[in-house]
């Protein structure tokens, strides 16, 4: 099947299949999978124009709601954190989109930028895994895991697993409780980080919240079981803004392909929708440390691949 906007030809079953596999694993860590679909489109499909960023964000719009719905149903959506993520990443994504079109339209320069970002995130995540866990994080995650194991067969019969309880949400602090442990963060700190990550996500074309979960885990010490839903919801909202923005500025750059390839994005999104729902449903059965290792592995692999491609060509 030929996709005229992307300028590529690919079997229509490939995009949803790849998106399903990627999204199933990455959604457990609060990552939509867009950051891995980007190198797949650039390196394997040969889709290198700025339009690929908009298409990737279109994937988020179609795929993410299913995973978010699951986290809401299980009571693990930290709404104050979600609001802060959206407020910080939304303007960042728009700035990032402008930077992508104006200063990083060249695929080689874009790959070097993307690899640098991913390498930094991956290293931070690995260092966090090896560093001795804060007792409150470790205890809460291990207790939650044990409860899931003890009641996995009963949970479908109405046994309620621990949920998030918001304690405070103001312009200065965000505080919530999860399985007997209290997590308290600076609202300004969370929003500042979200803004920076939003700019990076806007340039990379993955939505502002797509890579924010690893930052919340490594910098603020928040448990991955509670940040995944907020990160995905933030990614969804900022991706909507990103796609609208790319579509709106497309006429201003008649010599460049900027608007998303709607058919390709929807195909990726259909596979991602199923993968994210199952990933969100299965997350509680996977140890937090395993999820972190999974995120670190795919991030570092992608970064090294981009770096090697940049210097070998």
PDB file of C-alpha atoms in Angstrom, residues 12-150:
ATOM      1  CA  UNK A  12      -0.876  -2.162   5.680  1.00  0.00           C
ATOM      2  CA  UNK A  13      -0.669  -4.896   8.338  1.00  0.00           C
ATOM      3  CA  UNK A  14       2.889  -3.955   9.340  1.00  0.00           C
ATOM      4  CA  UNK A  15       2.195  -0.580  11.054  1.00  0.00           C
ATOM      5  CA  UNK A  16      -0.520  -1.839  13.455  1.00  0.00           C
ATOM      6  CA  UNK A  17       1.444  -5.010  14.245  1.00  0.00           C
ATOM      7  CA  UNK A  18       4.618  -3.117  15.101  1.00  0.00           C
ATOM      8  CA  UNK A  19       2.651  -0.532  17.102  1.00  0.00           C
ATOM      9  CA  UNK A  20       0.878  -3.264  19.085  1.00  0.00           C
ATOM     10  CA  UNK A  21       4.093  -4.976  20.170  1.00  0.00           C
ATOM     11  CA  UNK A  22       5.884  -1.729  21.012  1.00  0.00           C
ATOM     12  CA  UNK A  23       2.937  -0.188  22.881  1.00  0.00           C
ATOM     13  CA  UNK A  24       2.245  -3.281  24.970  1.00  0.00           C
ATOM     14  CA  UNK A  25       5.636  -3.064  26.659  1.00  0.00           C
ATOM     15  CA  UNK A  26       6.267   0.673  26.736  1.00  0.00           C
ATOM     16  CA  UNK A  27       2.822   1.616  28.102  1.00  0.00           C
ATOM     17  CA  UNK A  28       3.693  -0.207  31.326  1.00  0.00           C
ATOM     18  CA  UNK A  29       6.255   2.487  31.990  1.00  0.00           C
ATOM     19  CA  UNK A  30       3.965   5.353  31.037  1.00  0.00           C
ATOM     20  CA  UNK A  31       5.504   5.697  27.575  1.00  0.00           C
ATOM     21  CA  UNK A  32       3.240   5.661  24.540  1.00  0.00           C
ATOM     22  CA  UNK A  33       5.719   3.856  22.309  1.00  0.00           C
ATOM     23  CA  UNK A  34       5.964   6.817  19.922  1.00  0.00           C
ATOM     24  CA  UNK A  35       9.663   7.286  20.675  1.00  0.00           C
ATOM     25  CA  UNK A  36      10.340   3.790  19.290  1.00  0.00           C
ATOM     26  CA  UNK A  37       7.973   4.093  16.359  1.00  0.00           C
ATOM     27  CA  UNK A  38       9.890   7.195  15.275  1.00  0.00           C
ATOM     28  CA  UNK A  39      13.144   5.322  14.523  1.00  0.00           C
ATOM     29  CA  UNK A  40      11.092   2.529  12.913  1.00  0.00           C
ATOM     30  CA  UNK A  41       9.516   5.014  10.512  1.00  0.00           C
ATOM     31  CA  UNK A  42      12.755   6.902   9.852  1.00  0.00           C
ATOM     32  CA  UNK A  43      15.167   3.970   9.558  1.00  0.00           C
ATOM     33  CA  UNK A  44      13.030   1.060   8.323  1.00  0.00           C
ATOM     34  CA  UNK A  45      10.267   2.773   6.351  1.00  0.00           C
ATOM     35  CA  UNK A  46      12.395   5.660   5.062  1.00  0.00           C
ATOM     36  CA  UNK A  47       9.916   8.299   6.246  1.00  0.00           C
ATOM     37  CA  UNK A  48      12.254  11.221   7.031  1.00  0.00           C
ATOM     38  CA  UNK A  49      10.393  14.472   6.318  1.00  0.00           C
ATOM     39  CA  UNK A  50       9.198  16.720   9.214  1.00  0.00           C
ATOM     40  CA  UNK A  51       5.758  15.226   8.548  1.00  0.00           C
ATOM     41  CA  UNK A  52       6.845  12.093  10.415  1.00  0.00           C
ATOM     42  CA  UNK A  53       6.723  14.047  13.685  1.00  0.00           C
ATOM     43  CA  UNK A  54       3.077  14.967  13.130  1.00  0.00           C
ATOM     44  CA  UNK A  55       2.212  11.408  12.053  1.00  0.00           C
ATOM     45  CA  UNK A  56       3.814  10.056  15.198  1.00  0.00           C
ATOM     46  CA  UNK A  57       1.711  12.373  17.333  1.00  0.00           C
ATOM     47  CA  UNK A  58      -1.392  11.255  15.433  1.00  0.00           C
ATOM     48  CA  UNK A  59      -0.546   7.713  16.545  1.00  0.00           C
ATOM     49  CA  UNK A  60      -0.669   8.940  20.162  1.00  0.00           C
ATOM     50  CA  UNK A  61      -4.131  10.451  19.693  1.00  0.00           C
ATOM     51  CA  UNK A  62      -5.597   7.180  18.441  1.00  0.00           C
ATOM     52  CA  UNK A  63      -3.715   4.792  20.715  1.00  0.00           C
ATOM     53  CA  UNK A  64      -3.480   6.416  24.148  1.00  0.00           C
ATOM     54  CA  UNK A  65      -7.148   6.675  25.320  1.00  0.00           C
ATOM     55  CA  UNK A  66      -7.437   2.909  25.834  1.00  0.00           C
ATOM     56  CA  UNK A  67      -4.444   2.818  28.203  1.00  0.00           C
ATOM     57  CA  UNK A  68      -5.563   5.940  30.084  1.00  0.00           C
ATOM     58  CA  UNK A  69      -9.027   4.466  30.571  1.00  0.00           C
ATOM     59  CA  UNK A  70      -7.511   1.389  32.180  1.00  0.00           C
ATOM     60  CA  UNK A  71      -5.434   3.409  34.652  1.00  0.00           C
ATOM     61  CA  UNK A  72      -8.497   5.489  35.573  1.00  0.00           C
ATOM     62  CA  UNK A  73     -10.573   2.371  36.203  1.00  0.00           C
ATOM     63  CA  UNK A  74      -7.886   0.973  38.487  1.00  0.00           C
ATOM     64  CA  UNK A  75      -7.611   4.212  40.489  1.00  0.00           C
ATOM     65  CA  UNK A  76      -3.970   4.843  39.607  1.00  0.00           C
ATOM     66  CA  UNK A  77      -4.433   8.138  37.765  1.00  0.00           C
ATOM     67  CA  UNK A  78      -2.828  10.983  39.731  1.00  0.00           C
ATOM     68  CA  UNK A  79      -4.930  13.870  38.413  1.00  0.00           C
ATOM     69  CA  UNK A  80      -2.894  16.735  39.956  1.00  0.00           C
ATOM     70  CA  UNK A  81       0.234  15.286  38.345  1.00  0.00           C
ATOM     71  CA  UNK A  82      -1.659  15.010  35.062  1.00  0.00           C
ATOM     72  CA  UNK A  83      -2.705  18.673  35.181  1.00  0.00           C
ATOM     73  CA  UNK A  84       0.873  19.808  35.874  1.00  0.00           C
ATOM     74  CA  UNK A  85       2.236  17.655  33.039  1.00  0.00           C
ATOM     75  CA  UNK A  86      -0.251  19.116  30.555  1.00  0.00           C
ATOM     76  CA  UNK A  87       0.306  22.714  31.724  1.00  0.00           C
ATOM     77  CA  UNK A  88       4.070  22.340  31.357  1.00  0.00           C
ATOM     78  CA  UNK A  89       4.373  20.249  28.206  1.00  0.00           C
ATOM     79  CA  UNK A  90       1.699  21.923  26.069  1.00  0.00           C
ATOM     80  CA  UNK A  91       3.601  25.177  25.379  1.00  0.00           C
ATOM     81  CA  UNK A  92       6.823  23.184  25.127  1.00  0.00           C
ATOM     82  CA  UNK A  93       5.443  20.978  22.353  1.00  0.00           C
ATOM     83  CA  UNK A  94       4.473  24.003  20.264  1.00  0.00           C
ATOM     84  CA  UNK A  95       7.933  25.534  20.668  1.00  0.00           C
ATOM     85  CA  UNK A  96       9.503  22.175  19.812  1.00  0.00           C
ATOM     86  CA  UNK A  97       7.434  21.894  16.632  1.00  0.00           C
ATOM     87  CA  UNK A  98       8.746  25.260  15.429  1.00  0.00           C
ATOM     88  CA  UNK A  99      12.342  24.236  16.182  1.00  0.00           C
ATOM     89  CA  UNK A 100      11.844  20.959  14.277  1.00  0.00           C
ATOM     90  CA  UNK A 101      10.580  22.704  11.135  1.00  0.00           C
ATOM     91  CA  UNK A 102      12.982  25.663  11.160  1.00  0.00           C
ATOM     92  CA  UNK A 103      16.281  24.217  12.398  1.00  0.00           C
ATOM     93  CA  UNK A 104      16.081  20.405  12.263  1.00  0.00           C
ATOM     94  CA  UNK A 105      14.453  19.475   8.938  1.00  0.00           C
ATOM     95  CA  UNK A 106      17.575  17.562   7.874  1.00  0.00           C
ATOM     96  CA  UNK A 107      17.256  13.851   8.851  1.00  0.00           C
ATOM     97  CA  UNK A 108      20.935  13.577   9.857  1.00  0.00           C
ATOM     98  CA  UNK A 109      20.786  16.551  12.242  1.00  0.00           C
ATOM     99  CA  UNK A 110      17.481  15.299  13.624  1.00  0.00           C
ATOM    100  CA  UNK A 111      18.920  11.843  14.325  1.00  0.00           C
ATOM    101  CA  UNK A 112      21.870  13.302  16.199  1.00  0.00           C
ATOM    102  CA  UNK A 113      19.542  15.402  18.338  1.00  0.00           C
ATOM    103  CA  UNK A 114      17.241  12.464  19.041  1.00  0.00           C
ATOM    104  CA  UNK A 115      20.115  10.126  19.944  1.00  0.00           C
ATOM    105  CA  UNK A 116      21.575  12.661  22.382  1.00  0.00           C
ATOM    106  CA  UNK A 117      18.260  13.026  24.186  1.00  0.00           C
ATOM    107  CA  UNK A 118      17.597   9.303  24.346  1.00  0.00           C
ATOM    108  CA  UNK A 119      21.137   8.491  25.487  1.00  0.00           C
ATOM    109  CA  UNK A 120      20.872  10.941  28.380  1.00  0.00           C
ATOM    110  CA  UNK A 121      17.497   9.544  29.461  1.00  0.00           C
ATOM    111  CA  UNK A 122      18.726   5.953  29.240  1.00  0.00           C
ATOM    112  CA  UNK A 123      21.858   6.601  31.295  1.00  0.00           C
ATOM    113  CA  UNK A 124      19.835   8.434  33.967  1.00  0.00           C
ATOM    114  CA  UNK A 125      17.418   5.522  34.180  1.00  0.00           C
ATOM    115  CA  UNK A 126      20.179   2.906  34.465  1.00  0.00           C
ATOM    116  CA  UNK A 127      21.934   4.884  37.205  1.00  0.00           C
ATOM    117  CA  UNK A 128      18.629   5.118  39.036  1.00  0.00           C
ATOM    118  CA  UNK A 129      18.162   1.350  38.859  1.00  0.00           C
ATOM    119  CA  UNK A 130      21.628   0.619  40.247  1.00  0.00           C
ATOM    120  CA  UNK A 131      21.374   3.287  42.908  1.00  0.00           C
ATOM    121  CA  UNK A 132      19.977   1.994  46.164  1.00  0.00           C
ATOM    122  CA  UNK A 133      16.231   2.590  46.126  1.00  0.00           C
ATOM    123  CA  UNK A 134      14.741   4.984  48.626  1.00  0.00           C
ATOM    124  CA  UNK A 135      13.111   2.766  51.219  1.00  0.00           C
ATOM    125  CA  UNK A 136       9.663   4.309  50.796  1.00  0.00           C
ATOM    126  CA  UNK A 137       9.674   3.716  47.028  1.00  0.00           C
ATOM    127  CA  UNK A 138      11.000   0.198  47.311  1.00  0.00           C
ATOM    128  CA  UNK A 139       8.627  -0.744  50.109  1.00  0.00           C
ATOM    129  CA  UNK A 140       5.546   0.666  48.396  1.00  0.00           C
ATOM    130  CA  UNK A 141       6.315  -0.984  45.064  1.00  0.00           C
ATOM    131  CA  UNK A 142       7.187  -4.345  46.619  1.00  0.00           C
ATOM    132  CA  UNK A 143       4.084  -4.322  48.842  1.00  0.00           C
ATOM    133  CA  UNK A 144       1.902  -3.483  45.880  1.00  0.00           C
ATOM    134  CA  UNK A 145       3.454  -6.266  43.832  1.00  0.00           C
ATOM    135  CA  UNK A 146       2.944  -8.781  46.626  1.00  0.00           C
ATOM    136  CA  UNK A 147      -0.697  -7.791  47.006  1.00  0.00           C
ATOM    137  CA  UNK A 148      -1.249  -8.211  43.275  1.00  0.00           C
ATOM    138  CA  UNK A 149       0.249 -11.695  43.438  1.00  0.00           C
ATOM    139  CA  UNK A 150      -1.813 -12.655  46.475  1.00  0.00           C
TER     140      UNK A 150
END
